[in-house]
Coordinates of C-alpha atoms in Angstrom, one line a residue:
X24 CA 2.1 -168.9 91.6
X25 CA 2.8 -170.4 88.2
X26 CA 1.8 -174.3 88.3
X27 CA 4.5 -176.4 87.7
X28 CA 2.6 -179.8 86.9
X29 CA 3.2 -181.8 84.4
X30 CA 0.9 -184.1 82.5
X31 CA 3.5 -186.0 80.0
X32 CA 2.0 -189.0 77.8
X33 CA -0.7 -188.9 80.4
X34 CA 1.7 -188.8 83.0
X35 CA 1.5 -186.7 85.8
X36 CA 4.0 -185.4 88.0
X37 CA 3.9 -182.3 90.5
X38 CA 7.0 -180.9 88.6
X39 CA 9.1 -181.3 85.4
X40 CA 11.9 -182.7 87.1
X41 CA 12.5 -186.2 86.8
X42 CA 15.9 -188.3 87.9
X43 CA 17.0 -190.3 84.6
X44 CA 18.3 -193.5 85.0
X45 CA 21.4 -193.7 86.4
X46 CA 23.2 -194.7 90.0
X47 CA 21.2 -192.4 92.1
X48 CA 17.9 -194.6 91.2
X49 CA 19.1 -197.5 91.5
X50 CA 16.9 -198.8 94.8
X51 CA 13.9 -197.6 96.8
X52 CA 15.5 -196.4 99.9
X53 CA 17.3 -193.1 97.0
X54 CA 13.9 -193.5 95.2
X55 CA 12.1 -192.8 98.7
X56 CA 15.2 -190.1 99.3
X57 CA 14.1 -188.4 95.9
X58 CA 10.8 -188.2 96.3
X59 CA 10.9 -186.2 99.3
X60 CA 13.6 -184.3 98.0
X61 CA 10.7 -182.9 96.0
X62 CA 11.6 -184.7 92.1
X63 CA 8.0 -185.1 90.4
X64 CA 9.6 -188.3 88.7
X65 CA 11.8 -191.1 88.6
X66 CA 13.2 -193.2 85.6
X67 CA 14.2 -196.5 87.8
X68 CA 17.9 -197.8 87.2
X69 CA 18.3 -199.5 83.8
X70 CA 16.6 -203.5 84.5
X71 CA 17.8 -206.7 82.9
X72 CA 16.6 -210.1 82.4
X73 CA 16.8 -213.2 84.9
X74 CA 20.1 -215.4 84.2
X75 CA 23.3 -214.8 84.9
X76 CA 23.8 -211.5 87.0
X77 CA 25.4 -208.6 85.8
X78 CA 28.6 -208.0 87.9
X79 CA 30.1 -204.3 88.0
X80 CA 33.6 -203.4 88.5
X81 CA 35.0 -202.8 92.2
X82 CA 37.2 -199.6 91.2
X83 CA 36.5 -197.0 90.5
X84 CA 33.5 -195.9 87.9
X85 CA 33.8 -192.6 86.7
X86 CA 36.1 -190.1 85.2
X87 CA 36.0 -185.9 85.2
X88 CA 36.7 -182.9 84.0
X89 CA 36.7 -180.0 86.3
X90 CA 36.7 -176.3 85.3
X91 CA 39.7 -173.7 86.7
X92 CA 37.3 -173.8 89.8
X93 CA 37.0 -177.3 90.1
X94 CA 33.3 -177.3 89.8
X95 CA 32.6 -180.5 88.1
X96 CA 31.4 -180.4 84.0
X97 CA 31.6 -183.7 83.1
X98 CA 31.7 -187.1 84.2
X99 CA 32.9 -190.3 82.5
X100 CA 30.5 -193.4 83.9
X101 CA 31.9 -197.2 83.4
X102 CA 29.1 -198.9 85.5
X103 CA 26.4 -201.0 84.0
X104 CA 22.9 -201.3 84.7
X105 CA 21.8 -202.8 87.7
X106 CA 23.5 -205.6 89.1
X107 CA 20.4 -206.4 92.1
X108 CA 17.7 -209.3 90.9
X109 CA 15.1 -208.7 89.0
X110 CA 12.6 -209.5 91.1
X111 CA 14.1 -207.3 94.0
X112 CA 13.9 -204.2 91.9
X113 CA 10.3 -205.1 90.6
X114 CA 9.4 -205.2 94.7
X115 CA 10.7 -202.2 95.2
X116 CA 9.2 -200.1 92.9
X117 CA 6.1 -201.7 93.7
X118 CA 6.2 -200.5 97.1
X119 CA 7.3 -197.0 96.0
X120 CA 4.7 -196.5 93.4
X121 CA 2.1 -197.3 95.9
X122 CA 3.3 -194.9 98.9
X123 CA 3.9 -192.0 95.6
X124 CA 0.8 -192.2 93.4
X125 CA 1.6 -188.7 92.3
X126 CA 5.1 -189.1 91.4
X127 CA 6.0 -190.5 88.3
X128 CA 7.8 -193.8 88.3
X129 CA 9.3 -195.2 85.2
X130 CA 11.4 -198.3 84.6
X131 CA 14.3 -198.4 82.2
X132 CA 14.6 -201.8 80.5
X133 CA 17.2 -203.2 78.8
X134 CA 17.4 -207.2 77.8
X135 CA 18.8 -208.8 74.3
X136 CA 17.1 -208.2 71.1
X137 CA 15.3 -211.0 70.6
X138 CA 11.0 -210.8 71.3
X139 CA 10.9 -213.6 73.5
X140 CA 12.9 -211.7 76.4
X141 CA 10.8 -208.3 75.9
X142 CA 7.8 -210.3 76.3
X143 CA 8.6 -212.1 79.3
X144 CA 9.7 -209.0 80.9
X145 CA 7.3 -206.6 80.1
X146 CA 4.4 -208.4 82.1
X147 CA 6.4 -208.3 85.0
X148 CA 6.9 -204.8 85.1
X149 CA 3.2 -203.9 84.2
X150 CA 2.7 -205.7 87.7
X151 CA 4.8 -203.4 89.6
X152 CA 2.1 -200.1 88.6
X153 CA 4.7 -198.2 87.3
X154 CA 3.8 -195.6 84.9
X155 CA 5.0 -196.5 82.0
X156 CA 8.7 -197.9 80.5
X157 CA 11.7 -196.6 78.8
X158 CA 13.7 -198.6 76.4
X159 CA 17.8 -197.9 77.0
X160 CA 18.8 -198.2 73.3
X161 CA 21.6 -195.7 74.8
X162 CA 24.3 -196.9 76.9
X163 CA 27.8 -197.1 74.9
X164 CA 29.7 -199.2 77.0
X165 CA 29.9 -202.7 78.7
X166 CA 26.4 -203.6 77.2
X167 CA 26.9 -202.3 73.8
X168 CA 29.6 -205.0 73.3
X169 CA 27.1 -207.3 74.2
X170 CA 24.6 -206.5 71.5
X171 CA 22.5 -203.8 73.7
X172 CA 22.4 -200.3 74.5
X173 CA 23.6 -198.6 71.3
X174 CA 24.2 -201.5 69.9
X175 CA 20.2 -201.4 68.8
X176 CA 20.0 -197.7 69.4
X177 CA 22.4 -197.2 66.2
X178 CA 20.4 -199.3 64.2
X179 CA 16.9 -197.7 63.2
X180 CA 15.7 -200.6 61.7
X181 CA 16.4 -202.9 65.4
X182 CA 14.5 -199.1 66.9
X183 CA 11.7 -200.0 65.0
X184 CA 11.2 -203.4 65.4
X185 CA 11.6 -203.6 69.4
X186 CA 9.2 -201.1 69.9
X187 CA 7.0 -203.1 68.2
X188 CA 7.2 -205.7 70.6
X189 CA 6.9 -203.5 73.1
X190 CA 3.9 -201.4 72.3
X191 CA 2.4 -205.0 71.5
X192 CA 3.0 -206.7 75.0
X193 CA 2.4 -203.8 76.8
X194 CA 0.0 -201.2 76.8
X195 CA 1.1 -198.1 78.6
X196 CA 3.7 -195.4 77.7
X197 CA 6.7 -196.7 75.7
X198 CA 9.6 -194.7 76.2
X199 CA 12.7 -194.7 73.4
X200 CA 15.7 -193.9 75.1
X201 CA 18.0 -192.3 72.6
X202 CA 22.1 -192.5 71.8
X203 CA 23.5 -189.4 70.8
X204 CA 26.3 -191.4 69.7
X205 CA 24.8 -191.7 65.8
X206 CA 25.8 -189.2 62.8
X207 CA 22.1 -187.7 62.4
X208 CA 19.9 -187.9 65.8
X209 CA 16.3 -187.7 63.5
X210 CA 16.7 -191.5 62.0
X211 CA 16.4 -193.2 65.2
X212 CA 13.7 -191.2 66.2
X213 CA 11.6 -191.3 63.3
X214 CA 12.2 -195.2 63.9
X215 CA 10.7 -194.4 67.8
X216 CA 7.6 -192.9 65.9
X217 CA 7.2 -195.3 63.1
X218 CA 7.4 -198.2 65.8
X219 CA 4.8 -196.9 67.5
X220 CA 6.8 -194.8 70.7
X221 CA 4.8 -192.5 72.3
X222 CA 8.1 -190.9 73.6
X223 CA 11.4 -190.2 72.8
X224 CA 14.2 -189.2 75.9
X225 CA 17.4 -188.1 74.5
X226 CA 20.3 -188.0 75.2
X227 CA 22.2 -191.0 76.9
X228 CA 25.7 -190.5 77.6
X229 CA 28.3 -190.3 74.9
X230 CA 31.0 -192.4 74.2
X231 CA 34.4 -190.8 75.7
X232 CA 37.9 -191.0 77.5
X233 CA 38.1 -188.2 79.6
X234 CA 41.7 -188.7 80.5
X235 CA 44.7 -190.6 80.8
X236 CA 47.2 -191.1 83.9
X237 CA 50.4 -189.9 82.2
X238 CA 52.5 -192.4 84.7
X239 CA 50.7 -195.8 84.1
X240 CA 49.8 -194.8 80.6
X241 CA 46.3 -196.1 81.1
X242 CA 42.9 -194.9 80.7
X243 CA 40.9 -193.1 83.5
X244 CA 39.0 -194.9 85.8
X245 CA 41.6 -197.1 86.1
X246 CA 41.0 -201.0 86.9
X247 CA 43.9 -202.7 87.8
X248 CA 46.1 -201.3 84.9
X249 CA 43.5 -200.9 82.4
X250 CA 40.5 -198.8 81.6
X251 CA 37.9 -198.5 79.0
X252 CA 35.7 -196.2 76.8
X253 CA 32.8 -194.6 79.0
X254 CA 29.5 -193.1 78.8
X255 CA 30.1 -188.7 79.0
X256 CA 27.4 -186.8 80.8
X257 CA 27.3 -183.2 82.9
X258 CA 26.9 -179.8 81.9
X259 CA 29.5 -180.3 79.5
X260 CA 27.0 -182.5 77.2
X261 CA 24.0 -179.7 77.4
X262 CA 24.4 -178.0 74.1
X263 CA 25.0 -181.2 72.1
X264 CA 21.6 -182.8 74.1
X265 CA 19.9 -179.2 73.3
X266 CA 21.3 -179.6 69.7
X267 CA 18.9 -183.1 69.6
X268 CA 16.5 -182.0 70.9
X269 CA 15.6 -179.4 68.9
X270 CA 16.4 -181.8 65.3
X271 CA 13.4 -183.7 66.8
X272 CA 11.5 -180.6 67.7
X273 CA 11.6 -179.4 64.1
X274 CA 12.0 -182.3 62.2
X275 CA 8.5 -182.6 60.2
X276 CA 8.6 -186.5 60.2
X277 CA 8.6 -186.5 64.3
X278 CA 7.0 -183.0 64.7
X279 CA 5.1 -183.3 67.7
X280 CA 6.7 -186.2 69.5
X281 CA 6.9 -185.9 73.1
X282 CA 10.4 -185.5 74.0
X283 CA 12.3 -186.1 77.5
X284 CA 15.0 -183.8 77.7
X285 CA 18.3 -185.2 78.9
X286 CA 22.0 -184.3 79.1
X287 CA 23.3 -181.4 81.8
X288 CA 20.3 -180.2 83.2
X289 CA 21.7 -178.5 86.6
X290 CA 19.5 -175.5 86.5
X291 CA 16.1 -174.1 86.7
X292 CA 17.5 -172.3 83.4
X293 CA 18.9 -175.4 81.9
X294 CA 15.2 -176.9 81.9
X295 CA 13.5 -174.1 80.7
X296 CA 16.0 -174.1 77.7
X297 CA 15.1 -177.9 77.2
X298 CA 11.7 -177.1 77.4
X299 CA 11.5 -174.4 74.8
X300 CA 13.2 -176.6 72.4
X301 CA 10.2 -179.3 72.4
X302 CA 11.0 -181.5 75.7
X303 CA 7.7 -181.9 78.2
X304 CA 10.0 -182.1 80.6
X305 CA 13.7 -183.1 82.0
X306 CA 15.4 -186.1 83.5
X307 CA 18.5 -185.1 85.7
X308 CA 22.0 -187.5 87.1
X309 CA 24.9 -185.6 87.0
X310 CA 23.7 -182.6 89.2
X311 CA 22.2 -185.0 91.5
X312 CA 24.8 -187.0 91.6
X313 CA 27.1 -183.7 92.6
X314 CA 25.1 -181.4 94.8
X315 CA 22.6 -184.6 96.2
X316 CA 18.7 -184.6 95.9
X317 CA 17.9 -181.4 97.3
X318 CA 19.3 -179.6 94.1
X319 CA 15.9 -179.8 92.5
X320 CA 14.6 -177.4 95.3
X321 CA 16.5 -174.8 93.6
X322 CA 15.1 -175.7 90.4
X323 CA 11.8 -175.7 91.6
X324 CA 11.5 -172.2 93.0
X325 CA 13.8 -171.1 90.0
X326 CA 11.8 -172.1 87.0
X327 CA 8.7 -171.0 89.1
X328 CA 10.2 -167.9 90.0
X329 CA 10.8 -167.3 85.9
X330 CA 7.5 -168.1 84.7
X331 CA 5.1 -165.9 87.5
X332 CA 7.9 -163.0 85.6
X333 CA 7.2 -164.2 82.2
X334 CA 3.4 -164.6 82.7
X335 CA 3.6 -168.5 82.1
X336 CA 0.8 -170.2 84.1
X337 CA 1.3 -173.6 83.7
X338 CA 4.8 -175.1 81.6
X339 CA 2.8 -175.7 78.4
X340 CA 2.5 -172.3 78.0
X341 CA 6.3 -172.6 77.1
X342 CA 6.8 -175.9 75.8
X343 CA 8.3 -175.5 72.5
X344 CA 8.3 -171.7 72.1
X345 CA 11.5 -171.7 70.5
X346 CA 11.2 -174.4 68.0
X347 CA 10.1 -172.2 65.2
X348 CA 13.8 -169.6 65.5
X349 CA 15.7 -173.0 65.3
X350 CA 16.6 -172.5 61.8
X351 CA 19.6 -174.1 59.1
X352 CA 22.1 -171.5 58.6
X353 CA 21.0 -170.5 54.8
X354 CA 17.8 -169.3 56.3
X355 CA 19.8 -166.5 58.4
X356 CA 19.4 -162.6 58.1
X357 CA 23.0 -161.5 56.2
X358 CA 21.7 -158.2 56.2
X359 CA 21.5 -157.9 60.0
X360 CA 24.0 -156.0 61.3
X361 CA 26.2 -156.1 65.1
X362 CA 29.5 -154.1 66.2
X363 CA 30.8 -154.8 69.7
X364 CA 31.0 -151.8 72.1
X365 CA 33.3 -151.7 75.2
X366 CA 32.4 -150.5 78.3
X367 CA 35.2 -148.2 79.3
X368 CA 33.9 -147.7 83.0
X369 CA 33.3 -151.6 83.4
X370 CA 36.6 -152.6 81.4
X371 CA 39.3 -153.8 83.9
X372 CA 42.2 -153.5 81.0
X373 CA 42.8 -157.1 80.8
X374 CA 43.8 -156.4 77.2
X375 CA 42.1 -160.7 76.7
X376 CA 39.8 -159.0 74.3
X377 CA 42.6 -157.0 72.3
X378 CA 44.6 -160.6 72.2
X379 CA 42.0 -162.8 71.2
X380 CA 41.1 -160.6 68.4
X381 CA 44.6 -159.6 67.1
X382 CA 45.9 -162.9 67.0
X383 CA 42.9 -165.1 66.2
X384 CA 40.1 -163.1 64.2
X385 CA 39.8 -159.5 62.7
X386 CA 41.7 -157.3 63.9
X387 CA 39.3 -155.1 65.2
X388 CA 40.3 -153.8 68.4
X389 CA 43.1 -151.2 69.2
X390 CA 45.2 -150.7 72.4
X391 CA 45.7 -147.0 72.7
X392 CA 47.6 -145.8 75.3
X393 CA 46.4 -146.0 79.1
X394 CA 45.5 -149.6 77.8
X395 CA 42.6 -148.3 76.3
X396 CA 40.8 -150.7 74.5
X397 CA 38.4 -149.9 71.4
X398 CA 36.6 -151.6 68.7
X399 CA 37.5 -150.5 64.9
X400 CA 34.2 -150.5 63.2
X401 CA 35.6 -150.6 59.8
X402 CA 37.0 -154.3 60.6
X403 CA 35.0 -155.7 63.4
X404 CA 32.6 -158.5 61.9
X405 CA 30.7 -159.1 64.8
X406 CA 31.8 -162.7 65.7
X407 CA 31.4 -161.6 69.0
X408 CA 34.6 -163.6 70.2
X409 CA 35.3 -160.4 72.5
X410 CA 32.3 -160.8 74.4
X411 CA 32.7 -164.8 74.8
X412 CA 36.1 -163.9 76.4
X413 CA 35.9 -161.0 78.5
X414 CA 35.9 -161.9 82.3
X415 CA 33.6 -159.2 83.0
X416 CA 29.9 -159.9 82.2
X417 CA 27.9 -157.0 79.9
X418 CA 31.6 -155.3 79.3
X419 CA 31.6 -156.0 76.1
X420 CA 28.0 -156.3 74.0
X421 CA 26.8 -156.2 70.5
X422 CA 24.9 -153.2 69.2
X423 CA 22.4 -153.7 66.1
X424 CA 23.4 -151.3 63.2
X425 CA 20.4 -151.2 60.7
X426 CA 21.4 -151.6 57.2
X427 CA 21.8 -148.3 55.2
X428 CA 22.1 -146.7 58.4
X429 CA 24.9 -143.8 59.4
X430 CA 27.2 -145.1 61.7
X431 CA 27.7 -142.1 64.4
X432 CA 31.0 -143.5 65.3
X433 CA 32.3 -143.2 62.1
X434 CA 30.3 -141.7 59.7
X435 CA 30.4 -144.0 57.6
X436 CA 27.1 -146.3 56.0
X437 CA 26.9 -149.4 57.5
X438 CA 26.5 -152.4 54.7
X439 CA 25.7 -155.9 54.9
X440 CA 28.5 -158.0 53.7
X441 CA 26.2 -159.8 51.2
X442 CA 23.3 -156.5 51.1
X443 CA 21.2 -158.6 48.1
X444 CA 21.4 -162.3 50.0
X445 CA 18.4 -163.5 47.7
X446 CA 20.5 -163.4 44.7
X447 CA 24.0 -164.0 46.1
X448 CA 25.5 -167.2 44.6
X449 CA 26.7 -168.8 48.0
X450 CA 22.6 -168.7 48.6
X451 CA 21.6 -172.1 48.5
X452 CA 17.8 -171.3 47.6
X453 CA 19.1 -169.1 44.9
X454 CA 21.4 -171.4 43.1
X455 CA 18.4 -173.9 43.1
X456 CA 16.1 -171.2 42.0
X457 CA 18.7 -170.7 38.8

């Protein structure tokens, strides 16, 4: 049985699956609920200083987006961070640290950028045992206006400079929580690392309006009339979080960072994708949040299932095995060559492949009669758009053609569209070399 321990900044947990912070940590008795769910780790619900308390709306808090089959892919989140004392959260996860030593436990912190209230926090939550603490320079809404959140996360020098503090008045694992809501994802995290961050998570929601009620001509959640921006999260913010990820990953000024992966993990898959692209390991809400705790069971025997097949003993066998293919686009073959082939016994005649391509791309497929659909070699480009939109999964694939190689279809040599790419002048590398 492959071993699905982690061991992240020194850090262990039975499992890579940890709960981000969100709703569903928000107390011990779902903390408690979790942990014998099975999650090896929980980032504790976003704290805040002592003063005046933080007061969340009584409507409703989140917008979505359902697919054709109403499964849920996004939601839109309005609520704040905790709105219970301080010191009844610090209790709390004192008492669930203690009755868990083998879970991680992990508290979000979030207070205004100014030392004095990071210092007088910080001893605090070193008190309660918890394992280490992540800094929510993330959220986009309700704090943000108040000077927190991504209000410091989009500001790499303010990054910089409250790590600082933090890695000074503290002195276990500092956690950057980062906002994907920023034009290039590697600035704030090189200001993680220069700080001092032993850790980067990424990413926190993104700014959004998922809808608006077409009657009261107001934003969704609604509040008496009005609504406001949100933060986006669900498996429709995976490949943007996977797109981050992997910047960090392969950026050489952060190379080697430890990254928590965040942002649509609902499967065993999902993870492992994370974890190829650099993350140690993955925090989880929306799935939670839709299918309850037990969720991460089937991610358990999933991923375990996946590495005893692959061969992978333990996950850092895996951890970043697909950093080095993430490539910019200038480094790609051109002289690798696809055609898309139809499988006539598995094609159901929809004709969505002949439409999408006629009207849209290349022009590459024909409708003979019997609605017999097949691909024109001497057009098709291999944008694969055929295969994205077929309803029938493996009916339509891509076939390598090696370059200078007879085509048995047609008879014809297949060619690369640029066959010299080294000298071509749309080649980045050889327009410098000139």
């Amino acid at each position: 049985m492959a071993d699905l321990s982690t061991d992240f900044l020194g850090i262990k947990s039975p499992n890579p699956f940890w709960l981000a912070s969100a709703p569903p940590t928000d107390k011990e008795y779902n903390v408690r609920r979790a942990f014998e769910a099975g999650w090896g780790g929980v980032v504790w619900k976003t704290l805040g200083e002592e003063g005046p308390p933080v007061v969340n709306v009584n409507g409703p808090r989140y917008g979505a987006i359902w697919g054709a089959d109403r499964r849920l892919l996004g939601l839109n989140n309005i609520e704040l961070i905790t709105d219970r004392p301080l010191e009844t959260n610090l209790e709390e996860m004192a008492r669930v640290k203690a009755d868990y030593p083998d879970r991680a436990l992990i508290a979000s912190i979030m207070v205004p950028c100014e030392e004095a209230s990071w210092k007088a926090i910080l001893p605090r939550v070193a008190e309660t045992g918890a394992d280490g603490i992540e800094l929510n320079f993330g959220c986009p809404h309700g704090m943000s206006e108040r000077g927190m959140g991504s209000a410091v996360g989009q500001v790499p020098e303010y990054i910089e400079m409250v790590t600082r503090w933090c890695k000074q008045y503290y002195d276990k694992p500092v956690i950057v929580k980062l906002t994907p809501n920023i034009t290039d994802i590697r600035k704030p995290a090189r200001a993680a690392k220069n700080g001092g961050a032993d850790a980067v998570s990424l990413i926190n929601t993104i700014n959004s309006i998922t809808a608006v009620d077409l009657d009261d001509m107001c934003p969704e959640p609604t509040i008496d009339g009005k609504g406001s921006h949100g933060g986006y999260c669900g498996p429709a913010v995976k490949p943007i979080a996977l797109s981050m990820v992997s910047e960090i990953a392969r950026d050489p000024e952060t190379y080697g960072l430890p990254i928590s992966g965040i942002g649509g993990v609902t499967t065993w898959r999902d993870a492992a994708e994370f974890m190829v692209l650099g993350a140690g390991n993955v925090q989880v809400c929306t799935a939670a949040m839709t299918y309850g705790f037990k969720v991460v069971q089937e991610m358990i025997s999933g991923l375990s299932q996946w590495m005893d097949e692959k061969g992978y003993s333990s996950t850092s066998d895996f951890i970043g095995k697909a950093v080095p293919n993430v490539t910019d686009w200038q480094h790609l073959n051109l002289n690798y060559i696809t055609k898309a082939r139809i499988d006539q016994e598995a094609c159901i005649k929809c004709g969505r492949c002949y439409a999408a391509c006629e009207d849209t791309s290349h022009q590459a497929i024909a409708m003979k009669p019997g609605r017999v659909f097949e691909v024109k070699d001497d057009e098709c480009v291999a944008c694969n758009l055929c295969v994205n939109v077929c309803p029938v999964e493996d009916c339509i694939t891509m076939e390598q053609l090696a370059p200078g190689a007879v085509d048995e279809r047609t008879g014809k040599t297949v060619e690369a569209d640029y066959a010299n790419w080294t000298t071509h002048p749309n080649n980045p590398a050889a327009t410098a070399a000139e």
